[in-house]
Amino acid sequence: MDLTRAIIKAYLTAQQRGWDTIYLLVDAHDTLCGSNYKDTEEAFFPNALEALRKISDFPEVFLVLWTSCYPKDGQRYLERLAAEGVNFKALNETPVGNTKTGDFTLKPYFSVVIDDKAGFDPATWDEVYRSFYRAHILCPLRPK
């Protein structure tokens, strides 16, 4: 799976550069849950909540809900996910800002992106968790 390679590469890069955070952007519609384009009550895909619940427990992971829905609907998703034990830290943004190599005030910085438009198959949520777990164990990041 290409996503497995991306996850491991993100951890290796962070480890080599002395970074302490993996920024994971997760799309909502057709990635985390279906899309009916009417509300935020779509059913979550099998294994998505369990995988994200576990991934969000890794201290190095900064989990961002990355969605085109309106901010009020995005907040409802965050609340619904928090009630399920999934700890997203932001909606459509990362706290990176300007760096010596780029401006991330308008474009969220990410280490890994999970999005159906990037080829993600929602049937692979188990594999996503296993990949994060392996990378977390094999390439531990040092918190600041």
PDB file of N, CA, C and O in Angstrom, residues 93-138:
ATOM      1  N   GLU A  93      -6.738  23.258   9.483  1.00  0.00           N
ATOM      2  CA  GLU A  93      -5.547  24.093   9.686  1.00  0.00           C
ATOM      3  C   GLU A  93      -4.534  23.369  10.558  1.00  0.00           C
ATOM      4  O   GLU A  93      -4.868  22.465  11.297  1.00  0.00           O
ATOM      5  N   THR A  94      -3.298  23.792  10.416  1.00  0.00           N
ATOM      6  CA  THR A  94      -2.233  23.310  11.288  1.00  0.00           C
ATOM      7  C   THR A  94      -1.512  24.533  11.847  1.00  0.00           C
ATOM      8  O   THR A  94      -1.481  25.579  11.204  1.00  0.00           O
ATOM      9  N   PRO A  95      -0.913  24.407  13.028  1.00  0.00           N
ATOM     10  CA  PRO A  95      -0.275  25.562  13.667  1.00  0.00           C
ATOM     11  C   PRO A  95       1.155  25.821  13.203  1.00  0.00           C
ATOM     12  O   PRO A  95       1.970  26.329  13.962  1.00  0.00           O
ATOM     13  N   VAL A  96       1.460  25.500  11.963  1.00  0.00           N
ATOM     14  CA  VAL A  96       2.831  25.613  11.491  1.00  0.00           C
ATOM     15  C   VAL A  96       3.170  27.051  11.111  1.00  0.00           C
ATOM     16  O   VAL A  96       4.228  27.565  11.453  1.00  0.00           O
ATOM     17  N   GLY A  97       2.276  27.741  10.389  1.00  0.00           N
ATOM     18  CA  GLY A  97       2.529  29.135   9.998  1.00  0.00           C
ATOM     19  C   GLY A  97       3.689  29.269   9.035  1.00  0.00           C
ATOM     20  O   GLY A  97       3.938  28.398   8.212  1.00  0.00           O
ATOM     21  N   ASN A  98       4.425  30.357   9.151  1.00  0.00           N
ATOM     22  CA  ASN A  98       5.584  30.595   8.293  1.00  0.00           C
ATOM     23  C   ASN A  98       6.798  29.856   8.848  1.00  0.00           C
ATOM     24  O   ASN A  98       7.040  29.854  10.047  1.00  0.00           O
ATOM     25  N   THR A  99       7.536  29.239   7.944  1.00  0.00           N
ATOM     26  CA  THR A  99       8.786  28.586   8.316  1.00  0.00           C
ATOM     27  C   THR A  99       9.881  29.170   7.438  1.00  0.00           C
ATOM     28  O   THR A  99       9.604  29.954   6.530  1.00  0.00           O
ATOM     29  N   LYS A 100      11.113  28.748   7.670  1.00  0.00           N
ATOM     30  CA  LYS A 100      12.197  29.269   6.823  1.00  0.00           C
ATOM     31  C   LYS A 100      12.101  28.721   5.397  1.00  0.00           C
ATOM     32  O   LYS A 100      12.715  29.246   4.496  1.00  0.00           O
ATOM     33  N   THR A 101      11.290  27.674   5.199  1.00  0.00           N
ATOM     34  CA  THR A 101      11.179  27.090   3.866  1.00  0.00           C
ATOM     35  C   THR A 101       9.831  27.319   3.192  1.00  0.00           C
ATOM     36  O   THR A 101       9.678  26.983   2.023  1.00  0.00           O
ATOM     37  N   GLY A 102       8.840  27.864   3.919  1.00  0.00           N
ATOM     38  CA  GLY A 102       7.542  28.062   3.276  1.00  0.00           C
ATOM     39  C   GLY A 102       6.515  28.731   4.163  1.00  0.00           C
ATOM     40  O   GLY A 102       6.703  28.878   5.373  1.00  0.00           O
ATOM     41  N   ASP A 103       5.418  29.112   3.542  1.00  0.00           N
ATOM     42  CA  ASP A 103       4.309  29.774   4.210  1.00  0.00           C
ATOM     43  C   ASP A 103       3.133  28.805   4.308  1.00  0.00           C
ATOM     44  O   ASP A 103       2.522  28.464   3.297  1.00  0.00           O
ATOM     45  N   PHE A 104       2.842  28.364   5.521  1.00  0.00           N
ATOM     46  CA  PHE A 104       1.757  27.420   5.737  1.00  0.00           C
ATOM     47  C   PHE A 104       0.584  28.081   6.449  1.00  0.00           C
ATOM     48  O   PHE A 104      -0.147  27.448   7.200  1.00  0.00           O
ATOM     49  N   THR A 105       0.403  29.380   6.217  1.00  0.00           N
ATOM     50  CA  THR A 105      -0.733  30.068   6.826  1.00  0.00           C
ATOM     51  C   THR A 105      -2.023  29.786   6.058  1.00  0.00           C
ATOM     52  O   THR A 105      -3.095  29.763   6.653  1.00  0.00           O
ATOM     53  N   LEU A 106      -1.940  29.570   4.758  1.00  0.00           N
ATOM     54  CA  LEU A 106      -3.129  29.261   3.964  1.00  0.00           C
ATOM     55  C   LEU A 106      -3.205  27.790   3.567  1.00  0.00           C
ATOM     56  O   LEU A 106      -4.293  27.263   3.383  1.00  0.00           O
ATOM     57  N   LYS A 107      -2.074  27.150   3.410  1.00  0.00           N
ATOM     58  CA  LYS A 107      -2.053  25.734   3.064  1.00  0.00           C
ATOM     59  C   LYS A 107      -1.639  24.957   4.306  1.00  0.00           C
ATOM     60  O   LYS A 107      -0.529  25.128   4.808  1.00  0.00           O
ATOM     61  N   PRO A 108      -2.525  24.093   4.807  1.00  0.00           N
ATOM     62  CA  PRO A 108      -2.123  23.310   5.975  1.00  0.00           C
ATOM     63  C   PRO A 108      -0.914  22.428   5.666  1.00  0.00           C
ATOM     64  O   PRO A 108      -0.830  21.830   4.597  1.00  0.00           O
ATOM     65  N   TYR A 109       0.035  22.391   6.591  1.00  0.00           N
ATOM     66  CA  TYR A 109       1.173  21.490   6.458  1.00  0.00           C
ATOM     67  C   TYR A 109       0.693  20.083   6.798  1.00  0.00           C
ATOM     68  O   TYR A 109      -0.125  19.903   7.689  1.00  0.00           O
ATOM     69  N   PHE A 110       1.194  19.077   6.107  1.00  0.00           N
ATOM     70  CA  PHE A 110       0.862  17.706   6.483  1.00  0.00           C
ATOM     71  C   PHE A 110       2.028  16.776   6.221  1.00  0.00           C
ATOM     72  O   PHE A 110       2.835  17.002   5.330  1.00  0.00           O
ATOM     73  N   SER A 111       2.096  15.733   7.036  1.00  0.00           N
ATOM     74  CA  SER A 111       3.053  14.653   6.833  1.00  0.00           C
ATOM     75  C   SER A 111       2.404  13.561   5.997  1.00  0.00           C
ATOM     76  O   SER A 111       3.049  12.941   5.157  1.00  0.00           O
ATOM     77  N   VAL A 112       1.115  13.319   6.273  1.00  0.00           N
ATOM     78  CA  VAL A 112       0.339  12.287   5.586  1.00  0.00           C
ATOM     79  C   VAL A 112      -1.071  12.838   5.385  1.00  0.00           C
ATOM     80  O   VAL A 112      -1.620  13.470   6.286  1.00  0.00           O
ATOM     81  N   VAL A 113      -1.643  12.565   4.218  1.00  0.00           N
ATOM     82  CA  VAL A 113      -3.033  12.947   3.963  1.00  0.00           C
ATOM     83  C   VAL A 113      -3.819  11.699   3.575  1.00  0.00           C
ATOM     84  O   VAL A 113      -3.327  10.860   2.821  1.00  0.00           O
ATOM     85  N   ILE A 114      -4.997  11.576   4.166  1.00  0.00           N
ATOM     86  CA  ILE A 114      -5.893  10.463   3.850  1.00  0.00           C
ATOM     87  C   ILE A 114      -7.152  11.073   3.244  1.00  0.00           C
ATOM     88  O   ILE A 114      -7.909  11.759   3.934  1.00  0.00           O
ATOM     89  N   ASP A 115      -7.341  10.825   1.953  1.00  0.00           N
ATOM     90  CA  ASP A 115      -8.437  11.456   1.222  1.00  0.00           C
ATOM     91  C   ASP A 115      -8.807  10.555   0.041  1.00  0.00           C
ATOM     92  O   ASP A 115      -7.917  10.060  -0.658  1.00  0.00           O
ATOM     93  N   ASP A 116     -10.091  10.376  -0.175  1.00  0.00           N
ATOM     94  CA  ASP A 116     -10.521   9.564  -1.315  1.00  0.00           C
ATOM     95  C   ASP A 116     -10.023  10.154  -2.634  1.00  0.00           C
ATOM     96  O   ASP A 116      -9.713   9.425  -3.571  1.00  0.00           O
ATOM     97  N   LYS A 117      -9.888  11.467  -2.688  1.00  0.00           N
ATOM     98  CA  LYS A 117      -9.399  12.111  -3.920  1.00  0.00           C
ATOM     99  C   LYS A 117      -7.917  11.820  -4.162  1.00  0.00           C
ATOM    100  O   LYS A 117      -7.421  12.009  -5.258  1.00  0.00           O
ATOM    101  N   ALA A 118      -7.227  11.366  -3.129  1.00  0.00           N
ATOM    102  CA  ALA A 118      -5.814  10.990  -3.264  1.00  0.00           C
ATOM    103  C   ALA A 118      -5.670   9.475  -3.427  1.00  0.00           C
ATOM    104  O   ALA A 118      -4.582   8.936  -3.301  1.00  0.00           O
ATOM    105  N   GLY A 119      -6.808   8.806  -3.652  1.00  0.00           N
ATOM    106  CA  GLY A 119      -6.762   7.367  -3.903  1.00  0.00           C
ATOM    107  C   GLY A 119      -7.010   6.491  -2.691  1.00  0.00           C
ATOM    108  O   GLY A 119      -6.877   5.270  -2.777  1.00  0.00           O
ATOM    109  N   PHE A 120      -7.391   7.080  -1.559  1.00  0.00           N
ATOM    110  CA  PHE A 120      -7.615   6.279  -0.357  1.00  0.00           C
ATOM    111  C   PHE A 120      -8.854   5.403  -0.508  1.00  0.00           C
ATOM    112  O   PHE A 120      -9.899   5.859  -0.971  1.00  0.00           O
ATOM    113  N   ASP A 121      -8.735   4.165  -0.078  1.00  0.00           N
ATOM    114  CA  ASP A 121      -9.847   3.217  -0.075  1.00  0.00           C
ATOM    115  C   ASP A 121     -10.312   3.031   1.366  1.00  0.00           C
ATOM    116  O   ASP A 121      -9.552   2.514   2.193  1.00  0.00           O
ATOM    117  N   PRO A 122     -11.531   3.443   1.709  1.00  0.00           N
ATOM    118  CA  PRO A 122     -12.010   3.340   3.092  1.00  0.00           C
ATOM    119  C   PRO A 122     -12.027   1.922   3.650  1.00  0.00           C
ATOM    120  O   PRO A 122     -12.099   1.736   4.860  1.00  0.00           O
ATOM    121  N   ALA A 123     -11.912   0.917   2.803  1.00  0.00           N
ATOM    122  CA  ALA A 123     -11.861  -0.463   3.280  1.00  0.00           C
ATOM    123  C   ALA A 123     -10.508  -0.792   3.913  1.00  0.00           C
ATOM    124  O   ALA A 123     -10.335  -1.880   4.473  1.00  0.00           O
ATOM    125  N   THR A 124      -9.551   0.145   3.871  1.00  0.00           N
ATOM    126  CA  THR A 124      -8.201  -0.138   4.363  1.00  0.00           C
ATOM    127  C   THR A 124      -7.879   0.535   5.698  1.00  0.00           C
ATOM    128  O   THR A 124      -6.708   0.663   6.056  1.00  0.00           O
ATOM    129  N   TRP A 125      -8.893   0.969   6.450  1.00  0.00           N
ATOM    130  CA  TRP A 125      -8.628   1.652   7.718  1.00  0.00           C
ATOM    131  C   TRP A 125      -7.807   0.792   8.679  1.00  0.00           C
ATOM    132  O   TRP A 125      -6.955   1.314   9.395  1.00  0.00           O
ATOM    133  N   ASP A 126      -8.018  -0.530   8.704  1.00  0.00           N
ATOM    134  CA  ASP A 126      -7.198  -1.400   9.570  1.00  0.00           C
ATOM    135  C   ASP A 126      -5.723  -1.293   9.212  1.00  0.00           C
ATOM    136  O   ASP A 126      -4.862  -1.216  10.079  1.00  0.00           O
ATOM    137  N   GLU A 127      -5.439  -1.295   7.929  1.00  0.00           N
ATOM    138  CA  GLU A 127      -4.052  -1.215   7.469  1.00  0.00           C
ATOM    139  C   GLU A 127      -3.436   0.143   7.820  1.00  0.00           C
ATOM    140  O   GLU A 127      -2.249   0.231   8.132  1.00  0.00           O
ATOM    141  N   VAL A 128      -4.238   1.196   7.781  1.00  0.00           N
ATOM    142  CA  VAL A 128      -3.741   2.516   8.161  1.00  0.00           C
ATOM    143  C   VAL A 128      -3.266   2.489   9.610  1.00  0.00           C
ATOM    144  O   VAL A 128      -2.157   2.937   9.916  1.00  0.00           O
ATOM    145  N   TYR A 129      -4.095   1.937  10.500  1.00  0.00           N
ATOM    146  CA  TYR A 129      -3.684   1.868  11.904  1.00  0.00           C
ATOM    147  C   TYR A 129      -2.417   1.027  12.049  1.00  0.00           C
ATOM    148  O   TYR A 129      -1.472   1.425  12.728  1.00  0.00           O
ATOM    149  N   ARG A 130      -2.374  -0.134  11.430  1.00  0.00           N
ATOM    150  CA  ARG A 130      -1.193  -1.003  11.549  1.00  0.00           C
ATOM    151  C   ARG A 130       0.063  -0.285  11.064  1.00  0.00           C
ATOM    152  O   ARG A 130       1.134  -0.408  11.660  1.00  0.00           O
ATOM    153  N   SER A 131      -0.060   0.494  10.008  1.00  0.00           N
ATOM    154  CA  SER A 131       1.089   1.235   9.482  1.00  0.00           C
ATOM    155  C   SER A 131       1.548   2.301  10.466  1.00  0.00           C
ATOM    156  O   SER A 131       2.749   2.473  10.699  1.00  0.00           O
ATOM    157  N   PHE A 132       0.602   3.032  11.054  1.00  0.00           N
ATOM    158  CA  PHE A 132       0.964   4.030  12.058  1.00  0.00           C
ATOM    159  C   PHE A 132       1.592   3.359  13.275  1.00  0.00           C
ATOM    160  O   PHE A 132       2.583   3.853  13.815  1.00  0.00           O
ATOM    161  N   TYR A 133       1.045   2.243  13.701  1.00  0.00           N
ATOM    162  CA  TYR A 133       1.586   1.542  14.864  1.00  0.00           C
ATOM    163  C   TYR A 133       3.028   1.109  14.599  1.00  0.00           C
ATOM    164  O   TYR A 133       3.916   1.339  15.422  1.00  0.00           O
ATOM    165  N   ARG A 134       3.271   0.500  13.441  1.00  0.00           N
ATOM    166  CA  ARG A 134       4.640   0.066  13.106  1.00  0.00           C
ATOM    167  C   ARG A 134       5.592   1.247  13.074  1.00  0.00           C
ATOM    168  O   ARG A 134       6.701   1.193  13.618  1.00  0.00           O
ATOM    169  N   ALA A 135       5.211   2.322  12.427  1.00  0.00           N
ATOM    170  CA  ALA A 135       6.066   3.487  12.331  1.00  0.00           C
ATOM    171  C   ALA A 135       6.300   4.105  13.709  1.00  0.00           C
ATOM    172  O   ALA A 135       7.425   4.526  14.020  1.00  0.00           O
ATOM    173  N   HIS A 136       5.269   4.142  14.527  1.00  0.00           N
ATOM    174  CA  HIS A 136       5.365   4.688  15.887  1.00  0.00           C
ATOM    175  C   HIS A 136       6.390   3.901  16.708  1.00  0.00           C
ATOM    176  O   HIS A 136       7.175   4.484  17.464  1.00  0.00           O
ATOM    177  N   ILE A 137       6.403   2.588  16.545  1.00  0.00           N
ATOM    178  CA  ILE A 137       7.335   1.721  17.289  1.00  0.00           C
ATOM    179  C   ILE A 137       8.737   1.773  16.685  1.00  0.00           C
ATOM    180  O   ILE A 137       9.732   1.898  17.403  1.00  0.00           O
ATOM    181  N   LEU A 138       8.841   1.688  15.361  1.00  0.00           N
ATOM    182  CA  LEU A 138      10.138   1.619  14.702  1.00  0.00           C
ATOM    183  C   LEU A 138      10.889   2.958  14.652  1.00  0.00           C
ATOM    184  O   LEU A 138      12.113   2.972  14.611  1.00  0.00           O
TER     185      LEU A 138
END
